[in-house]
CSV table of C-alpha atoms and ligand atoms in Angstrom, one decimal:
chain,number,residue,atom,x,y,z
A,5,MET,CA,-10.5,8.6,27.1
A,6,ASN,CA,-13.0,6.8,25.0
A,7,ILE,CA,-13.0,3.0,24.7
A,8,PHE,CA,-11.0,2.8,21.5
A,9,GLU,CA,-8.3,5.1,22.9
A,10,LYS,CA,-8.1,2.7,25.9
A,11,ILE,CA,-7.8,-0.3,23.6
A,12,VAL,CA,-4.9,1.4,21.6
A,13,ALA,CA,-3.2,2.4,24.9
A,14,GLY,CA,-3.5,-1.2,26.2
A,15,LYS,CA,-5.8,-0.2,29.0
A,16,ALA,CA,-8.8,-2.2,27.6
A,17,GLN,CA,-8.8,-5.5,26.0
A,18,CYS,CA,-9.9,-6.4,22.4
A,19,ASN,CA,-10.1,-9.5,20.3
A,20,LYS,CA,-7.4,-8.5,17.8
A,21,VAL,CA,-7.5,-9.5,14.1
A,22,LEU,CA,-4.6,-7.5,12.7
A,23,GLU,CA,-2.2,-4.8,13.8
A,24,ASN,CA,0.6,-2.7,12.3
A,25,ASP,CA,2.5,0.4,13.5
A,26,ASP,CA,-0.4,2.7,12.6
A,27,TYR,CA,-3.6,0.7,12.5
A,28,LEU,CA,-5.5,-1.9,14.6
A,29,ALA,CA,-8.4,-4.2,13.8
A,30,PHE,CA,-10.4,-6.1,16.3
A,31,TYR,CA,-13.8,-7.9,16.5
A,32,ASP,CA,-16.8,-5.8,17.4
A,33,ILE,CA,-18.1,-6.7,20.8
A,34,ALA,CA,-21.8,-6.7,19.6
A,35,PRO,CA,-21.5,-8.2,16.1
A,36,LYS,CA,-24.2,-7.2,13.5
A,37,ALA,CA,-23.1,-9.8,11.0
A,38,ARG,CA,-21.4,-13.2,11.3
A,39,VAL,CA,-18.1,-11.4,10.8
A,40,HIS,CA,-17.9,-7.9,12.2
A,41,ILE,CA,-14.5,-6.2,12.6
A,42,LEU,CA,-13.6,-2.7,13.4
A,43,ALA,CA,-10.5,-1.1,11.9
A,44,ILE,CA,-9.1,2.1,13.4
A,45,PRO,CA,-6.0,4.3,13.1
A,46,LYS,CA,-3.9,4.3,16.3
A,47,VAL,CA,-4.0,8.1,16.3
A,48,CYS,CA,-7.4,9.2,17.6
A,49,VAL,CA,-9.4,11.1,15.0
A,50,LYS,CA,-13.0,11.9,15.7
A,51,ASP,CA,-14.5,10.7,12.4
A,52,LEU,CA,-14.0,10.5,8.7
A,53,GLN,CA,-15.0,14.1,8.2
A,54,SER,CA,-12.1,15.3,10.3
A,55,ALA,CA,-9.5,12.7,9.1
A,56,SER,CA,-6.6,13.6,6.9
A,57,PRO,CA,-6.2,12.1,3.4
A,58,ASP,CA,-3.2,10.1,4.6
A,59,VAL,CA,-5.0,8.6,7.5
A,60,LEU,CA,-7.9,7.6,5.3
A,61,LYS,CA,-5.7,6.2,2.6
A,62,GLY,CA,-3.9,4.1,5.2
A,63,LEU,CA,-7.1,2.9,6.7
A,64,CYS,CA,-8.4,1.8,3.3
A,65,GLU,CA,-5.3,-0.1,2.6
A,66,PHE,CA,-5.4,-1.7,6.0
A,67,THR,CA,-9.0,-2.6,5.6
A,68,LYS,CA,-8.1,-4.6,2.5
A,69,GLU,CA,-5.4,-6.4,4.5
A,70,VAL,CA,-7.9,-7.2,7.2
A,71,ALA,CA,-10.3,-8.6,4.6
A,72,GLN,CA,-7.6,-10.8,3.2
A,73,THR,CA,-6.6,-12.0,6.7
A,74,VAL,CA,-10.0,-13.4,7.5
A,75,GLY,CA,-10.9,-14.4,3.9
A,76,LEU,CA,-13.6,-11.8,3.3
A,77,ASP,CA,-11.8,-10.7,0.1
A,78,LYS,CA,-13.0,-13.9,-1.4
A,79,THR,CA,-16.7,-13.8,-0.3
A,80,GLY,CA,-17.4,-10.1,-0.3
A,81,TYR,CA,-18.0,-7.6,2.5
A,82,ARG,CA,-19.3,-4.2,3.4
A,83,VAL,CA,-17.4,-1.2,4.8
A,84,LEU,CA,-19.3,1.3,6.8
A,85,THR,CA,-18.4,4.3,8.9
A,86,ASN,CA,-20.8,6.4,11.0
A,87,ILE,CA,-20.2,10.2,11.2
A,88,GLY,CA,-21.9,12.2,14.0
A,89,GLU,CA,-25.3,12.5,15.5
A,90,ASP,CA,-27.7,11.6,12.7
A,91,ALA,CA,-25.6,8.4,12.0
A,92,ASN,CA,-25.8,7.5,15.7
A,93,GLN,CA,-22.0,7.3,16.0
A,94,GLU,CA,-21.5,5.9,19.4
A,95,VAL,CA,-17.7,6.0,19.8
A,96,PRO,CA,-16.1,9.4,18.7
A,97,TYR,CA,-13.1,7.7,17.2
A,98,LEU,CA,-12.9,7.0,13.5
A,99,HIS,CA,-13.6,3.4,12.7
A,100,PHE,CA,-14.5,1.3,9.7
A,101,HIS,CA,-17.1,-1.4,10.3
A,102,ILE,CA,-16.1,-4.4,8.2
A,103,LEU,CA,-19.1,-6.7,7.8
A,104,GLY,CA,-19.4,-10.0,6.1
A,105,GLY,CA,-19.3,-13.8,6.5
A,106,GLU,CA,-22.9,-14.1,5.2
A,107,ASN,CA,-25.2,-12.4,2.7
A,108,LEU,CA,-25.9,-9.0,4.1
A,109,LYS,CA,-29.2,-8.3,2.3
A,110,ALA,CA,-31.3,-9.1,5.4
A,111,LEU,CA,-29.3,-6.9,7.8
A,112,GLY,CA,-30.8,-3.6,8.8
A,113,PHE,CA,-28.1,-1.2,7.7
B,210,LIG,P1,-20.5,3.4,16.0
B,210,LIG,O1,-21.9,3.5,16.3
B,210,LIG,O2,-20.2,3.4,14.5
B,210,LIG,O3,-19.7,4.4,16.8
B,210,LIG,O4,-20.0,1.9,16.5
B,210,LIG,C1,-19.3,1.6,17.6
B,210,LIG,C2,-19.1,0.1,17.6
B,210,LIG,O5,-18.2,-0.2,18.6
B,210,LIG,C3,-20.4,-0.7,18.0
B,210,LIG,O6,-20.7,-1.6,16.9
B,210,LIG,C4,-20.1,-1.4,19.3
B,210,LIG,O7,-20.6,-2.7,19.4
B,210,LIG,C5,-18.5,-1.4,19.2
B,210,LIG,N1,-17.8,-1.5,20.5
B,210,LIG,C6,-18.0,-0.7,21.6
B,210,LIG,N2,-17.2,-1.0,22.6
B,210,LIG,C7,-16.4,-2.0,22.1
B,210,LIG,C8,-15.3,-2.8,22.6
B,210,LIG,N3,-14.9,-2.6,23.8
B,210,LIG,N4,-14.8,-3.8,21.8
B,210,LIG,C9,-15.2,-4.0,20.5
B,210,LIG,N5,-16.2,-3.2,20.0
B,210,LIG,C10,-16.8,-2.3,20.7
């Protein structure tokens, strides 16, 4: 079980931002921006490449709700997802990084 599977199963803690039946958002443990949230489906999918259109559509809609919840929809934000080895994906569980809360120009992404 990877760390995000444990979080979904309630076996590891997270700092939750928003949740519904199918998706969960929580703050990244090592934030790369003033606001850094991860949004995941509750069903484990390895990455965007192997995700179904339905899961991706739902995750996009959920990401917009997360942004509204924390006010990033007003100031702007970036959505990023790593896929596989060359992207240095650490956790093999589809997640969108939602980054904002400051101007992102200086960040090394
Ligand atoms: P990636 O390289 O795209 O797989 O990113 C994985 C992200 O998960 C990193 O930004 C980590 O800081 C974050 N992360 C790892 N473990 C946890 C955790 N227990 N709670 C919140 N974020 C985590």
